[in-house]
């Protein structure tokens, strides 16, 4: 009889252990309900931010439409100033939108971190619940059916307990499945957090680019006003000079490349060029911040020429490296004009590196990929910058058979 009483005590203790776990879960669920209110407030804030971003983007669209309409009109000083004003307003709105997006992603990261904490707590609870259920079943399995029957006062109590055991077994199965679901949710939430953190870094880089572009547009506007002294006659004169300078630079690049390719059709230089192999272009500087794209519709000097390159933002004096091995067709280092280096590569390719403040190679040199060929420039009115520049950057072209190509298709 003493054995039956002790066995019954063990069974009841195991059952109360499960009850205690469920009571703990109930208390935790009440605390979780309070956290839900905080989650909802955070979600409301995120939605408000997203609505604000959408409103700003609609404003940006209005300015973009205005810019396109003005660009289709005849070039005049008043029209150019209006275009610059619209571009500045649009960039200011873009900066605001990106700042809002950064704040939104920051809030989403906070929300995701809270979700991770909640799901980790839920996993701990499910683990405890699962352990208690399995322990109860194990203790029952240690006793024989006859011992368990003798532990109860009536057969009815025994059968009630059997029914409870079946329910407990079913609950343990459900708990295992719920535990696995929560574990997978936790993994996905961690992946979401990593993606949001990467998105935040991308947005911060984008903001830096937008702020750089905004500064450049303001510089262009100020430069136009100073150079023209608000005179339409002076503006038209400057426009002609700018077009002539660009046309001369383009003609020089095309002529030099054509002439040199004819010259090196055979002989040691051709063999050495071919020995370097097909070019596999790499970035000429470490920066990946592009401030003007190939044939960029927003290029500030588009009224003068179509932009045949990408402009990569970088500090004045940054080492510029050959994007691929090749033959230096032109190394033009000047202080009172546009300084550049053109390298001819195998299979009809050539690269041009413009606005250099210093040129470190000379005509007829062979260079290896990654070799320093000069220092970047572009700061207005500094050595090698030329007239058509808005700030420190590298002008980088890729050409094939004499025609400008989009460098991003090759990098």
XYZ file of N, CA and C in Angstrom, residues 130-360:
693
model
N 7.774 21.336 -23.329
C 8.073 20.052 -23.939
C 8.795 19.144 -22.950
N 9.780 19.707 -22.220
C 10.542 18.922 -21.248
C 9.637 18.388 -20.146
N 8.713 19.240 -19.648
C 7.801 18.822 -18.580
C 6.893 17.693 -19.063
N 6.370 17.807 -20.284
C 5.491 16.775 -20.831
C 6.216 15.457 -21.018
N 7.421 15.527 -21.578
C 8.202 14.305 -21.800
C 8.583 13.667 -20.479
N 8.941 14.484 -19.473
C 9.300 13.956 -18.148
C 8.108 13.225 -17.518
N 6.914 13.800 -17.657
C 5.705 13.185 -17.119
C 5.448 11.834 -17.771
N 5.556 11.810 -19.115
C 5.330 10.549 -19.828
C 6.385 9.512 -19.453
N 7.623 9.964 -19.298
C 8.701 9.032 -18.945
C 8.459 8.415 -17.575
N 8.036 9.234 -16.600
C 7.780 8.720 -15.248
C 6.633 7.712 -15.250
N 5.646 7.941 -16.082
C 4.540 6.996 -16.176
C 4.986 5.690 -16.825
N 5.893 5.820 -17.831
C 6.361 4.608 -18.498
C 7.224 3.738 -17.587
N 7.841 4.346 -16.565
C 8.689 3.592 -15.628
C 7.868 2.672 -14.742
N 6.601 3.030 -14.521
C 5.720 2.213 -13.687
C 4.886 1.293 -14.586
N 4.620 0.075 -14.138
C 3.775 -0.845 -14.905
C 2.309 -0.452 -14.799
N 1.506 -0.987 -15.714
C 0.077 -0.679 -15.702
C -0.583 -1.110 -14.400
N -0.159 -2.308 -13.847
C -0.749 -2.782 -12.602
C -0.419 -1.852 -11.451
N 0.828 -1.382 -11.400
C 1.217 -0.457 -10.331
C 0.417 0.840 -10.416
N 0.232 1.332 -11.617
C -0.533 2.568 -11.786
C -1.982 2.353 -11.378
N -2.555 1.166 -11.750
C -3.946 0.854 -11.385
C -4.101 0.831 -9.869
N -3.139 0.208 -9.193
C -3.207 0.112 -7.735
C -2.999 1.468 -7.063
N -2.398 2.421 -7.769
C -2.142 3.723 -7.168
C -3.409 4.567 -7.049
N -4.489 4.159 -7.723
C -5.737 4.935 -7.694
C -6.776 4.239 -6.820
N -7.668 5.020 -6.231
C -8.702 4.499 -5.333
C -9.764 3.734 -6.101
N -10.052 4.197 -7.331
C -11.093 3.544 -8.124
C -10.582 3.309 -9.533
N -11.225 2.344 -10.224
C -10.877 2.066 -11.615
C -11.227 3.260 -12.485
N -12.304 3.982 -12.107
C -12.714 5.170 -12.862
C -11.599 6.218 -12.875
N -10.944 6.405 -11.690
C -9.823 7.358 -11.630
C -8.677 6.925 -12.540
N -8.458 5.608 -12.595
C -7.391 5.074 -13.447
C -7.657 5.388 -14.918
N -8.915 5.127 -15.344
C -9.236 5.370 -16.748
C -9.240 6.867 -17.088
N -9.642 7.683 -16.108
C -9.543 9.148 -16.319
C -8.102 9.555 -16.536
N -7.211 8.930 -15.758
C -5.791 9.260 -15.901
C -5.250 8.798 -17.253
N -5.707 7.617 -17.723
C -5.285 7.151 -19.038
C -5.687 8.134 -20.131
N -6.915 8.679 -19.980
C -7.383 9.670 -20.947
C -6.510 10.919 -20.906
N -6.127 11.318 -19.669
C -5.231 12.487 -19.530
C -3.872 12.222 -20.178
N -3.395 10.987 -20.046
C -2.098 10.646 -20.641
C -2.165 10.739 -22.162
N -3.278 10.236 -22.745
C -3.443 10.325 -24.193
C -3.456 11.786 -24.651
N -4.152 12.625 -23.868
C -4.188 14.048 -24.192
C -2.792 14.661 -24.078
N -2.037 14.237 -23.034
C -0.679 14.757 -22.835
C 0.228 14.343 -23.987
N 0.072 13.060 -24.444
C 0.880 12.603 -25.581
C 0.586 13.436 -26.841
N -0.703 13.693 -27.060
C -1.085 14.513 -28.212
C -0.528 15.921 -28.076
N -0.574 16.465 -26.822
C -0.062 17.817 -26.590
C 1.448 17.885 -26.815
N 2.156 16.834 -26.383
C 3.611 16.808 -26.598
C 3.911 16.834 -28.095
N 3.135 16.058 -28.889
C 3.316 16.068 -30.338
C 3.080 17.455 -30.928
N 2.004 18.120 -30.475
C 1.705 19.485 -30.940
C 2.818 20.445 -30.547
N 3.328 20.268 -29.320
C 4.384 21.156 -28.828
C 5.659 21.004 -29.651
N 5.982 19.750 -30.038
C 7.164 19.514 -30.880
C 7.031 20.257 -32.205
N 5.843 20.149 -32.810
C 5.615 20.829 -34.088
C 5.650 22.352 -33.932
N 5.054 22.858 -32.836
C 5.064 24.308 -32.589
C 6.484 24.807 -32.320
N 7.255 23.994 -31.590
C 8.646 24.350 -31.304
C 9.441 24.480 -32.604
N 9.234 23.530 -33.524
C 9.952 23.563 -34.802
C 9.537 24.785 -35.619
N 8.240 25.120 -35.595
C 7.752 26.302 -36.318
C 8.388 27.573 -35.756
N 8.419 27.673 -34.417
C 9.016 28.857 -33.785
C 10.500 28.959 -34.090
N 11.175 27.803 -34.126
C 12.609 27.809 -34.435
C 12.855 28.346 -35.847
N 12.039 27.889 -36.820
C 12.183 28.367 -38.194
C 11.847 29.855 -38.302
N 10.813 30.289 -37.577
C 10.452 31.716 -37.559
C 11.602 32.554 -37.026
N 12.247 32.041 -35.962
C 13.371 32.774 -35.365
C 14.521 32.896 -36.363
N 14.786 31.820 -37.116
C 15.850 31.865 -38.121
C 15.527 32.888 -39.209
N 14.265 32.876 -39.674
C 13.848 33.832 -40.706
C 13.937 35.267 -40.198
N 13.595 35.476 -38.927
C 13.650 36.823 -38.353
C 15.096 37.307 -38.279
N 16.011 36.413 -37.939
C 17.438 36.781 -37.930
C 17.898 37.154 -39.338
N 17.428 36.410 -40.352
C 17.779 36.729 -41.740
C 17.208 38.095 -42.133
N 15.986 38.378 -41.673
C 15.367 39.678 -41.943
C 16.194 40.802 -41.325
N 16.668 40.574 -40.102
C 17.483 41.583 -39.417
C 18.760 41.861 -40.203
N 19.425 40.809 -40.667
C 20.656 40.978 -41.455
C 20.377 41.767 -42.734
N 19.259 41.436 -43.407
C 18.896 42.144 -44.644
C 18.616 43.616 -44.356
N 17.930 43.914 -43.258
C 17.614 45.297 -42.895
C 18.883 46.080 -42.570
N 19.827 45.430 -41.898
C 21.090 46.103 -41.572
C 21.870 46.422 -42.852
N 21.839 45.491 -43.823
C 22.512 45.743 -45.110
C 21.800 46.870 -45.867
N 20.461 46.883 -45.802
C 19.681 47.944 -46.454
C 20.026 49.302 -45.848
N 20.232 49.323 -44.533
C 20.581 50.568 -43.854
C 21.927 51.093 -44.344
N 22.902 50.205 -44.494
C 24.216 50.612 -44.994
C 24.115 51.151 -46.418
N 23.302 50.489 -47.246
C 23.102 50.942 -48.634
C 22.480 52.333 -48.669
N 21.479 52.548 -47.815
C 20.805 53.852 -47.765
C 21.759 54.952 -47.297
N 22.613 54.631 -46.347
C 23.578 55.630 -45.866
C 24.551 56.019 -46.977
N 24.995 55.014 -47.755
C 25.874 55.308 -48.893
C 25.138 56.143 -49.940
N 23.850 55.809 -50.158
C 23.034 56.558 -51.113
C 22.860 58.006 -50.665
N 22.687 58.192 -49.358
C 22.544 59.544 -48.819
C 23.819 60.353 -49.047
N 24.971 59.724 -48.829
C 26.247 60.410 -49.073
C 26.348 60.864 -50.527
N 25.936 59.975 -51.451
C 25.974 60.314 -52.874
C 25.038 61.474 -53.190
N 23.826 61.425 -52.646
C 22.841 62.486 -52.896
C 23.332 63.834 -52.364
N 23.933 63.802 -51.180
C 24.441 65.051 -50.610
C 25.595 65.601 -51.443
N 26.432 64.688 -51.957
C 27.528 65.109 -52.843
C 26.964 65.730 -54.118
N 25.957 65.062 -54.707
C 25.338 65.575 -55.935
C 24.664 66.919 -55.700
N 24.023 67.073 -54.553
C 23.365 68.334 -54.218
C 24.392 69.454 -54.133
N 25.516 69.168 -53.479
C 26.587 70.156 -53.381
C 27.123 70.510 -54.770
N 27.249 69.472 -55.631
C 27.754 69.704 -56.988
C 26.815 70.589 -57.794
N 25.509 70.330 -57.685
C 24.529 71.139 -58.436
C 24.548 72.585 -57.964
N 24.690 72.795 -56.682
C 24.773 74.163 -56.162
C 26.030 74.854 -56.680
N 27.127 74.064 -56.756
C 28.382 74.616 -57.293
C 28.214 75.017 -58.750
N 27.544 74.144 -59.535
C 27.318 74.441 -60.955
C 26.513 75.717 -61.105
N 25.438 75.828 -60.322
C 24.594 77.029 -60.414
C 25.398 78.284 -60.094
N 26.169 78.225 -59.000
C 26.974 79.384 -58.609
C 28.005 79.712 -59.687
N 28.585 78.648 -60.274
C 29.612 78.849 -61.295
C 29.009 79.484 -62.556
N 27.816 79.005 -62.930
C 27.131 79.573 -64.108
C 26.851 81.051 -63.886
N 26.368 81.388 -62.695
C 26.031 82.785 -62.398
C 27.276 83.675 -62.384
N 28.379 83.148 -61.836
C 29.615 83.930 -61.781
C 30.202 84.106 -63.183
N 30.272 82.977 -63.933
C 30.910 83.014 -65.248
C 30.131 83.871 -66.249
N 28.814 83.853 -66.141
C 28.009 84.594 -67.114
C 27.682 86.011 -66.648
N 27.902 86.260 -65.348
C 27.550 87.551 -64.741
C 26.087 87.916 -65.068
N 25.255 86.837 -65.082
C 23.807 86.947 -65.328
C 23.497 87.557 -66.713
N 24.434 87.447 -67.617
C 24.246 88.012 -68.960
C 23.941 86.889 -69.946
N 22.844 87.010 -70.701
C 22.493 85.996 -71.693
C 23.572 85.915 -72.771
N 24.124 87.058 -73.169
C 25.181 87.081 -74.182
C 26.400 86.319 -73.684
N 26.765 86.589 -72.411
C 27.915 85.915 -71.828
C 27.656 84.407 -71.696
N 26.416 84.059 -71.361
C 26.057 82.641 -71.226
C 26.199 81.929 -72.565
N 25.694 82.518 -73.636
C 25.776 81.903 -74.964
C 27.241 81.770 -75.402
N 28.066 82.751 -75.024
C 29.491 82.685 -75.335
C 30.132 81.519 -74.581
N 29.812 81.412 -73.311
C 30.352 80.313 -72.494
C 29.882 78.966 -73.038
N 28.620 78.907 -73.460
C 28.060 77.679 -74.006
C 28.835 77.244 -75.246
N 29.136 78.189 -76.131
C 29.904 77.870 -77.340
C 31.301 77.375 -76.983
N 31.938 78.052 -76.015
C 33.288 77.664 -75.603
C 33.291 76.246 -75.006
N 32.276 75.968 -74.187
C 32.190 74.654 -73.542
C 31.998 73.553 -74.589
N 31.139 73.826 -75.554
C 30.906 72.849 -76.617
C 32.166 72.628 -77.447
N 32.887 73.723 -77.704
C 34.129 73.614 -78.474
C 35.174 72.807 -77.700
N 35.288 73.060 -76.407
C 36.260 72.334 -75.571
C 35.940 70.849 -75.543
N 34.652 70.515 -75.363
C 34.253 69.119 -75.328
C 34.464 68.448 -76.675
N 34.103 69.142 -77.756
C 34.272 68.584 -79.105
C 35.744 68.349 -79.407
N 36.611 69.275 -78.969
C 38.051 69.143 -79.202
C 38.610 67.946 -78.444
N 38.172 67.788 -77.176
C 38.647 66.660 -76.364
C 38.201 65.334 -76.969
N 36.937 65.277 -77.397
C 36.409 64.048 -78.009
C 37.155 63.734 -79.302
N 37.362 64.743 -80.134
C 38.059 64.542 -81.414
C 39.490 64.074 -81.182
N 40.145 64.633 -80.172
C 41.529 64.260 -79.876
C 41.608 62.797 -79.449
N 40.693 62.370 -78.581
C 40.683 60.986 -78.105
C 40.473 60.022 -79.268
N 39.482 60.330 -80.117
C 39.168 59.460 -81.255
C 40.341 59.420 -82.232
N 40.913 60.591 -82.535
C 42.007 60.668 -83.504
C 43.246 59.925 -83.019
N 43.614 60.142 -81.757
C 44.813 59.507 -81.210
C 44.657 57.987 -81.220
N 43.492 57.513 -80.797
C 43.277 56.060 -80.754
C 43.361 55.462 -82.160
N 42.690 56.102 -83.111
C 42.665 55.585 -84.475
C 44.065 55.546 -85.072
N 44.807 56.637 -84.877
C 46.146 56.747 -85.439
C 47.086 55.694 -84.844
N 47.000 55.508 -83.526
C 47.900 54.566 -82.865
C 47.549 53.124 -83.188
N 46.283 52.826 -83.338
C 45.916 51.452 -83.702
C 46.442 51.121 -85.104
N 46.455 52.137 -85.977
C 47.036 51.937 -87.313
C 48.530 51.701 -87.194
N 49.176 52.469 -86.296
C 50.628 52.405 -86.138
C 51.087 51.063 -85.594
N 50.301 50.497 -84.645
C 50.746 49.261 -83.974
C 50.044 48.012 -84.519
N 49.662 48.092 -85.803
C 49.005 46.927 -86.394
C 49.915 45.708 -86.416
N 51.204 45.942 -86.375
C 52.164 44.836 -86.383
C 53.402 45.261 -85.614
N 54.250 44.293 -85.309
C 55.493 44.600 -84.617
C 55.439 44.291 -83.140
N 56.500 44.737 -82.449
C 56.690 44.381 -81.037
C 55.590 44.936 -80.144
N 55.136 46.167 -80.424
C 54.113 46.764 -79.569
C 52.803 45.981 -79.637
N 52.434 45.533 -80.839
C 51.211 44.743 -80.992
C 51.340 43.408 -80.262
N 52.492 42.777 -80.401
C 52.714 41.497 -79.711
C 52.633 41.668 -78.201
N 53.202 42.773 -77.726
C 53.175 43.002 -76.275
C 51.748 43.298 -75.802
N 50.986 44.037 -76.626
C 49.605 44.350 -76.277
C 48.772 43.069 -76.231
N 48.974 42.210 -77.216
C 48.224 40.955 -77.254
C 48.631 40.021 -76.125
N 49.877 40.126 -75.718
C 50.352 39.281 -74.612
C 49.624 39.598 -73.312
N 49.135 40.841 -73.204
C 48.389 41.219 -71.998
C 47.014 40.553 -71.949
N 46.532 40.088 -73.105
C 45.288 39.335 -73.160
C 44.050 40.224 -73.190
N 42.881 39.559 -73.295
C 41.606 40.280 -73.320
C 41.418 41.010 -71.994
N 41.013 42.283 -72.050
C 40.879 43.048 -70.809
C 39.735 42.544 -69.923
N 40.021 42.413 -68.656
C 38.996 42.093 -67.643
C 39.005 43.264 -66.670
N 38.194 44.279 -66.960
C 38.303 45.572 -66.297
C 37.980 45.513 -64.803
N 38.777 46.266 -64.032
C 38.509 46.453 -62.601
C 38.297 47.943 -62.340
N 37.737 48.271 -61.197
C 37.487 49.680 -60.858
C 38.815 50.419 -60.728
N 38.914 51.611 -61.310
C 40.184 52.348 -61.273
C 40.487 52.995 -59.922
N 39.462 53.144 -59.084
C 39.660 53.665 -57.725
C 38.788 52.834 -56.778
N 39.032 52.978 -55.470
C 38.291 52.163 -54.491
C 36.830 52.571 -54.382
N 36.531 53.848 -54.592
C 35.161 54.339 -54.443
C 34.222 53.688 -55.447
N 32.979 53.447 -55.001
C 31.926 52.940 -55.897
C 30.767 53.940 -55.961
N 31.006 55.145 -55.504
C 29.966 56.168 -55.474
C 29.912 56.889 -56.817
N 28.859 56.640 -57.572
C 28.716 57.229 -58.904
C 27.837 58.473 -58.810
N 28.371 59.591 -59.280
C 27.625 60.849 -59.214
C 27.012 61.240 -60.550
N 27.479 60.636 -61.632
C 26.868 60.850 -62.954
C 27.063 59.576 -63.760
N 25.981 59.107 -64.360
C 26.014 57.857 -65.102
C 26.253 58.098 -66.596
N 26.443 57.012 -67.316
C 26.615 57.056 -68.764
C 25.327 57.568 -69.403
N 25.443 58.640 -70.218
C 24.279 59.289 -70.841
C 23.223 59.664 -69.805
N 23.685 60.162 -68.675
C 22.808 60.500 -67.550
C 21.893 61.674 -67.914
N 20.562 61.492 -67.831
C 19.653 62.604 -68.166
C 19.749 63.766 -67.192
N 20.315 63.504 -66.012
C 20.448 64.555 -65.001
C 21.845 65.174 -64.962
N 22.674 64.812 -65.914
C 24.031 65.371 -65.949
C 23.956 66.899 -66.087
N 24.624 67.629 -65.175
C 24.452 69.090 -65.170
C 24.896 69.793 -66.452
N 25.810 69.173 -67.224
C 26.268 69.799 -68.474
C 25.675 69.096 -69.695
N 24.509 68.492 -69.515
C 23.897 67.785 -70.655
C 23.511 68.744 -71.777
N 23.316 70.005 -71.421
C 23.005 70.991 -72.464
C 24.215 71.257 -73.355
N 25.404 70.780 -72.918
C 26.633 70.946 -73.721
C 26.928 69.665 -74.509
N 26.824 68.499 -73.844
C 27.132 67.229 -74.512
C 26.514 66.067 -73.731
N 26.405 64.932 -74.416
C 25.923 63.699 -73.783
C 27.084 63.088 -73.004
N 26.845 62.754 -71.734
C 27.932 62.272 -70.878
C 28.383 60.878 -71.319
N 29.653 60.719 -71.785
C 30.096 59.438 -72.348
C 30.797 58.532 -71.333
N 30.580 58.773 -70.049
C 31.366 58.087 -69.027
C 30.535 57.919 -67.763
N 31.194 57.419 -66.713
C 30.643 57.523 -65.363
C 31.582 58.419 -64.568
N 31.017 59.213 -63.673
C 31.821 60.026 -62.760
C 31.790 59.345 -61.389
N 32.973 59.047 -60.871
C 33.078 58.342 -59.593
C 33.609 59.327 -58.546
N 32.806 59.570 -57.516
C 33.197 60.525 -56.470
C 34.395 59.997 -55.690
N 35.371 60.860 -55.479
C 36.534 60.504 -54.671
C 37.258 61.778 -54.277
N 38.077 61.694 -53.251
C 38.814 62.868 -52.786
C 39.835 63.312 -53.831
N 40.095 64.608 -53.861
C 41.134 65.156 -54.726
C 42.472 64.491 -54.387
N 43.175 64.018 -55.419
C 44.491 63.417 -55.186
C 44.468 61.934 -54.890
N 43.353 61.256 -55.159
C 43.272 59.806 -54.962
C 44.057 59.083 -56.065
N 44.876 58.086 -55.727
C 45.593 57.331 -56.772
C 44.616 56.663 -57.736
N 44.877 56.846 -59.026
C 44.041 56.246 -60.083
C 44.845 55.120 -60.713
N 44.221 53.939 -60.862
C 44.919 52.759 -61.362
C 44.361 52.325 -62.719
N 45.205 51.726 -63.523
C 44.775 51.227 -64.833
C 43.737 50.128 -64.632
N 42.592 50.245 -65.312
C 41.511 49.262 -65.158
C 41.879 47.922 -65.798
N 42.845 47.949 -66.697
C 43.363 46.726 -67.332
C 44.731 47.069 -67.913
N 45.530 46.040 -68.150
C 46.839 46.275 -68.756
C 46.700 46.785 -70.181
N 47.634 47.653 -70.605
C 47.534 48.184 -71.959
C 48.659 49.147 -72.313
N 48.435 49.850 -73.402
C 49.425 50.761 -73.982
C 48.927 52.194 -73.842
N 49.751 53.081 -73.284
C 49.350 54.474 -73.062
C 49.383 55.226 -74.396
N 48.180 55.502 -74.914
C 48.079 56.216 -76.189
C 48.246 57.716 -75.991
N 47.744 58.232 -74.841
C 47.837 59.669 -74.580
C 47.901 59.898 -73.076
N 48.916 60.656 -72.674
C 49.036 61.069 -71.278
C 49.149 62.585 -71.274
N 47.999 63.240 -71.095
C 47.962 64.691 -71.224
C 47.856 65.316 -69.827
N 48.992 65.750 -69.318
C 49.020 66.408 -68.012
C 49.167 67.902 -68.186
N 48.077 68.632 -67.969
C 48.123 70.092 -68.133
C 47.484 70.738 -66.912
N 47.880 71.981 -66.657
C 47.305 72.685 -65.506
C 46.225 73.673 -65.933
N 46.234 74.056 -67.181
C 45.287 75.082 -67.617
C 44.207 74.510 -68.534
N 43.893 73.219 -68.360
C 42.878 72.601 -69.205
C 42.496 71.232 -68.677
N 41.998 70.404 -69.572
C 41.508 69.075 -69.215
C 42.639 68.061 -69.319
N 43.025 67.463 -68.191
C 44.103 66.475 -68.166
C 43.509 65.066 -68.138
N 44.082 64.167 -68.941
C 43.547 62.803 -68.978
C 44.609 61.819 -69.446
N 44.326 60.548 -69.239
C 45.158 59.456 -69.756
C 44.239 58.523 -70.537
N 44.689 58.126 -71.737
C 43.953 57.130 -72.511
C 44.845 55.910 -72.695
N 44.288 54.738 -72.380
C 45.026 53.479 -72.513
C 44.329 52.598 -73.538
N 45.103 52.074 -74.477
C 44.571 51.142 -75.478
C 44.776 49.715 -74.976
N 43.736 48.916 -75.099
C 43.777 47.512 -74.677
C 43.560 46.607 -75.883
N 43.733 45.330 -75.683
C 43.522 44.360 -76.763
C 42.033 44.272 -77.129
N 41.750 43.736 -78.298
C 40.391 43.472 -78.795
C 39.572 44.756 -79.003
N 40.258 45.848 -79.330
C 39.554 47.066 -79.701
C 39.077 47.933 -78.554
N 39.478 47.624 -77.338
C 39.027 48.398 -76.174
C 40.010 49.522 -75.838
N 39.480 50.564 -75.219
C 40.312 51.654 -74.691
C 39.607 52.211 -73.452
N 40.388 52.771 -72.533
C 39.818 53.426 -71.354
C 40.387 54.834 -71.244
N 39.566 55.749 -70.720
C 39.973 57.145 -70.549
C 39.737 57.532 -69.093
N 40.705 58.223 -68.505
C 40.660 58.644 -67.100
C 40.807 60.162 -67.090
N 39.736 60.893 -66.778
C 39.749 62.340 -66.939
C 39.748 63.149 -65.661
N 40.065 64.445 -65.798
C 40.168 65.422 -64.698
C 41.301 65.057 -63.738
N 42.413 64.545 -64.260
C 43.524 64.147 -63.392
C 44.303 65.377 -62.921
N 44.587 65.406 -61.620
C 45.383 66.518 -61.089
C 46.872 66.258 -61.282
N 47.230 64.984 -61.513
C 48.623 64.629 -61.793
C 48.636 63.400 -62.694
N 49.508 63.397 -63.694
C 49.668 62.258 -64.599
C 51.014 61.607 -64.313
N 50.989 60.278 -64.063
C 52.219 59.586 -63.646
C 52.809 58.697 -64.731
